[in-house]
Short mmCIF file of C-alpha atoms in Angstrom, two decimals:
data_model
loop_
_atom_site.label_atom_id
_atom_site.label_comp_id
_atom_site.label_asym_id
_atom_site.label_seq_id
_atom_site.Cartn_x
_atom_site.Cartn_y
_atom_site.Cartn_z
CA GLY A 1356 0.00 0.00 0.00
CA ASP A 1357 2.62 2.59 0.99
CA TYR A 1358 5.41 1.39 -1.28
CA LEU A 1359 6.15 -0.70 -4.36
CA TYR A 1360 8.71 -3.46 -4.63
CA LEU A 1361 9.74 -4.31 -8.19
CA VAL A 1362 12.15 -6.85 -9.60
CA MET A 1363 13.28 -5.78 -13.04
CA HIS A 1364 16.04 -6.88 -15.38
CA GLY A 1365 18.43 -5.14 -17.70
CA ALA A 1366 20.74 -6.44 -20.38
CA GLU A 1367 24.46 -5.89 -20.67
CA ALA A 1368 26.40 -6.85 -23.79
CA THR A 1369 29.39 -9.12 -23.25
CA ALA A 1370 32.72 -9.44 -25.04
CA ARG A 1371 31.24 -11.82 -27.62
CA ARG A 1372 29.21 -9.90 -30.11
CA GLY A 1373 25.50 -10.69 -29.83
CA LYS A 1374 25.87 -12.21 -26.35
CA PHE A 1375 24.39 -10.58 -23.28
CA THR A 1376 23.91 -11.11 -19.60
CA SER A 1377 20.70 -10.45 -17.75
CA GLN A 1378 21.06 -8.27 -14.65
CA GLU A 1379 18.54 -8.26 -11.83
CA LEU A 1380 17.62 -4.99 -10.18
CA ASP A 1381 15.44 -4.74 -7.06
CA LEU A 1382 13.56 -1.45 -6.70
CA PHE A 1383 11.68 0.04 -3.76
CA LEU A 1384 9.48 3.07 -4.38
CA GLY A 1385 7.67 5.12 -1.76
CA ARG A 1386 6.20 8.62 -1.90
CA THR A 1387 9.44 10.23 -0.74
CA TYR A 1388 12.10 7.62 -1.40
CA PHE A 1389 13.50 5.41 -4.14
CA ILE A 1390 15.93 2.60 -3.34
CA THR A 1391 17.75 0.30 -5.75
CA HIS A 1392 19.54 -2.90 -4.85
CA ARG A 1393 21.83 -4.80 -7.17
CA SER A 1394 24.51 -7.41 -6.76
CA GLU A 1395 26.58 -6.10 -9.69
CA PRO A 1396 27.00 -2.74 -11.41
CA ILE A 1397 24.14 -1.87 -13.75
CA LYS A 1398 24.78 0.81 -16.34
CA ALA A 1399 21.18 2.09 -16.29
CA VAL A 1400 21.31 2.89 -12.56
CA ASP A 1401 24.73 4.50 -12.83
CA THR A 1402 23.56 6.65 -15.75
CA VAL A 1403 20.48 7.91 -13.87
CA ARG A 1404 22.49 8.51 -10.70
CA LYS A 1405 25.05 10.57 -12.62
CA ARG A 1406 22.30 12.52 -14.40
CA SER A 1407 20.49 13.21 -11.11
CA LEU A 1408 23.67 14.63 -9.59
CA GLU A 1409 24.53 16.77 -12.62
CA LEU A 1410 21.12 18.19 -13.55
CA GLU A 1411 19.64 20.71 -11.19
CA GLY A 1412 16.06 19.88 -10.20
CA PHE A 1413 16.22 16.30 -11.47
CA GLN A 1414 15.70 14.78 -8.03
CA ALA A 1415 13.07 17.39 -7.13
CA ARG A 1416 10.68 15.83 -9.67
CA GLY A 1417 10.06 13.03 -7.18
CA ALA A 1418 10.91 9.44 -6.43
CA ASP A 1419 8.54 8.12 -9.11
CA ALA A 1420 10.36 10.21 -11.74
CA LEU A 1421 13.62 8.52 -10.71
CA LEU A 1422 11.93 5.13 -11.08
CA TYR A 1423 10.76 6.12 -14.55
CA ALA A 1424 14.28 7.21 -15.52
CA VAL A 1425 15.82 3.93 -14.35
CA LEU A 1426 13.18 1.79 -16.07
CA ASN A 1427 13.57 3.79 -19.26
CA GLU A 1428 17.32 3.14 -19.23
CA LEU A 1429 16.77 -0.57 -18.51
CA VAL A 1430 14.45 -0.95 -21.50
CA ASP A 1431 16.91 0.96 -23.68
CA SER A 1432 19.62 -1.52 -22.67
CA PHE A 1433 17.54 -4.22 -24.37
CA VAL A 1434 17.38 -2.19 -27.58
CA SER A 1435 21.17 -1.86 -27.80
CA THR A 1436 21.56 -5.59 -27.03
CA LEU A 1437 19.10 -6.46 -29.81
CA GLU A 1438 20.97 -4.23 -32.25
CA SER A 1439 24.17 -6.09 -31.39
CA MET A 1440 22.41 -9.43 -31.96
CA ASP A 1441 21.06 -8.19 -35.29
CA VAL A 1442 24.59 -7.38 -36.46
CA GLU A 1443 25.71 -10.84 -35.36
CA VAL A 1444 22.90 -12.51 -37.33
CA ASP A 1445 23.88 -10.52 -40.46
CA LEU A 1446 27.49 -11.68 -40.11
CA ILE A 1447 26.40 -15.30 -39.68
CA GLU A 1448 24.20 -15.08 -42.77
CA ASP A 1449 27.13 -13.74 -44.80
CA LYS A 1450 29.28 -16.64 -43.62
CA LEU A 1451 26.55 -19.13 -44.53
CA PHE A 1452 26.50 -18.08 -48.17
CA LYS A 1453 30.29 -18.05 -48.46
CA HIS A 1454 31.21 -21.18 -46.56
CA PRO A 1455 28.78 -22.88 -44.18
CA THR A 1456 30.46 -24.80 -41.38
CA THR A 1457 29.27 -26.60 -38.29
CA ARG A 1458 30.69 -23.65 -36.35
CA SER A 1459 28.17 -21.41 -38.13
CA LEU A 1460 25.45 -23.80 -37.04
CA ALA A 1461 26.65 -23.60 -33.44
CA GLU A 1462 26.63 -19.77 -33.64
CA ILE A 1463 23.06 -19.84 -34.95
CA PHE A 1464 21.89 -22.02 -32.08
CA ALA A 1465 23.77 -19.89 -29.52
CA ILE A 1466 22.21 -16.65 -30.70
CA LYS A 1467 18.77 -18.30 -30.91
CA LYS A 1468 19.15 -19.37 -27.29
CA ASP A 1469 20.12 -15.81 -26.31
CA ILE A 1470 17.12 -14.36 -28.13
CA LEU A 1471 14.75 -16.74 -26.36
CA HIS A 1472 16.33 -15.85 -23.00
CA LEU A 1473 15.94 -12.15 -23.77
CA ARG A 1474 12.30 -12.70 -24.69
CA ARG A 1475 11.65 -14.55 -21.41
CA VAL A 1476 13.09 -11.56 -19.55
CA VAL A 1477 11.27 -8.83 -21.51
CA LEU A 1478 7.72 -10.19 -21.65
CA PRO A 1479 7.00 -10.24 -17.88
CA GLN A 1480 8.46 -6.74 -17.53
CA ARG A 1481 6.03 -5.50 -20.13
CA GLU A 1482 3.18 -6.53 -17.84
CA VAL A 1483 4.76 -4.69 -14.90
CA LEU A 1484 5.09 -1.56 -17.02
CA THR A 1485 1.43 -1.85 -18.03
CA ARG A 1486 0.38 -1.80 -14.38
CA LEU A 1487 2.68 1.16 -13.63
CA SER A 1488 1.12 3.17 -16.48
CA ARG A 1489 -2.37 2.79 -15.01
CA SER A 1490 -3.68 4.50 -11.88
CA GLU A 1491 -3.21 1.40 -9.71
CA PHE A 1492 -0.58 2.66 -7.27
CA LYS A 1493 -0.77 5.62 -4.89
CA VAL A 1494 3.00 6.18 -4.96
CA ILE A 1495 2.97 7.13 -8.66
CA THR A 1496 1.67 10.57 -9.49
CA LYS A 1497 -0.61 11.26 -12.45
CA GLU A 1498 1.98 13.33 -14.34
CA ILE A 1499 4.65 10.61 -14.12
CA GLN A 1500 2.17 7.85 -14.92
CA PHE A 1501 2.08 9.03 -18.56
CA TYR A 1502 5.86 8.56 -18.81
CA PHE A 1503 5.46 4.89 -17.88
CA ARG A 1504 3.25 4.48 -20.95
CA ASP A 1505 6.22 5.57 -23.04
CA VAL A 1506 8.45 2.99 -21.35
CA TYR A 1507 5.75 0.36 -21.93
CA ASP A 1508 5.71 1.28 -25.64
CA HIS A 1509 9.49 0.80 -25.76
CA ALA A 1510 9.17 -2.58 -24.03
CA PHE A 1511 6.46 -3.58 -26.49
CA ARG A 1512 8.78 -2.61 -29.35
CA VAL A 1513 11.59 -4.66 -27.79
CA ALA A 1514 9.28 -7.70 -27.64
CA ASP A 1515 8.42 -7.21 -31.32
CA LEU A 1516 12.11 -6.89 -32.18
CA THR A 1517 12.88 -10.16 -30.40
CA ASP A 1518 10.18 -11.85 -32.49
CA SER A 1519 11.63 -10.40 -35.69
CA LEU A 1520 15.13 -11.41 -34.72
CA ARG A 1521 13.96 -14.91 -33.82
CA ASP A 1522 12.43 -15.18 -37.31
CA LEU A 1523 15.71 -14.00 -38.87
CA VAL A 1524 17.66 -16.63 -36.96
CA THR A 1525 15.18 -19.31 -38.02
CA SER A 1526 15.60 -18.27 -41.67
CA ALA A 1527 19.40 -18.34 -41.22
CA LEU A 1528 19.08 -21.91 -39.93
CA GLU A 1529 16.94 -22.83 -42.95
CA THR A 1530 19.53 -21.18 -45.22
CA TYR A 1531 22.27 -23.25 -43.62
CA LEU A 1532 20.31 -26.45 -44.14
CA ALA A 1533 19.53 -25.55 -47.78
CA VAL A 1534 23.16 -24.71 -48.61
CA VAL A 1535 24.43 -27.89 -46.96
CA SER A 1536 21.77 -29.92 -48.79
CA ASN A 1537 22.79 -28.38 -52.13
CA ARG A 1538 26.45 -29.15 -51.49
CA THR A 1539 25.58 -32.70 -50.51
CA GLY A 1540 23.61 -33.02 -53.77
CA GLU A 1541 26.64 -31.83 -55.77
CA VAL A 1542 28.89 -34.32 -54.01
CA MET A 1543 26.39 -37.11 -54.70
CA LYS A 1544 26.37 -36.19 -58.42
CA VAL A 1545 30.17 -36.45 -58.55
CA LEU A 1546 30.14 -39.76 -56.69
CA THR A 1547 27.42 -41.08 -59.00
CA VAL A 1548 29.49 -40.17 -62.06
CA PHE A 1549 32.53 -41.95 -60.60
CA SER A 1550 30.56 -45.05 -59.72
#
């Protein structure tokens, strides 16, 4: 009643292109306070903290405005991760047409697994953002509530992008299978001629 407790996740790209790690962030929001808890550094929180210290009046907007800023940064972290994955899929597709290998197949399955993990993280958060954008909670003011609708729209777009990227990876897998099948057919023709 007097406060909200949220568990949200962000995404952080790793050294391998297209790979990411999911980061849990615990958030407590009351009328006059906003507390974050994390077991590892999260770029979104650090960015908002730095902005709140640099911009005059940023913190005066209220605790719910700080929550909005953090959630907005978290959702944006998914967008940059998806863009990195998209680049990785393009590179894999290029490799498939030039010279398909079993390593390419392993890369396809790895990125497909990452996309599915990202989707499992994003979809539940979309529901949380839906509830924040309605008038369900006393600790969120009417003027900030509209900002949560914007974050929800971004999360919805991220979910759509994961679906699109999943379809791209599936088509890359089909391309791999078609190219390998064609090469096998060519080899069989040569072997038939020899026999």
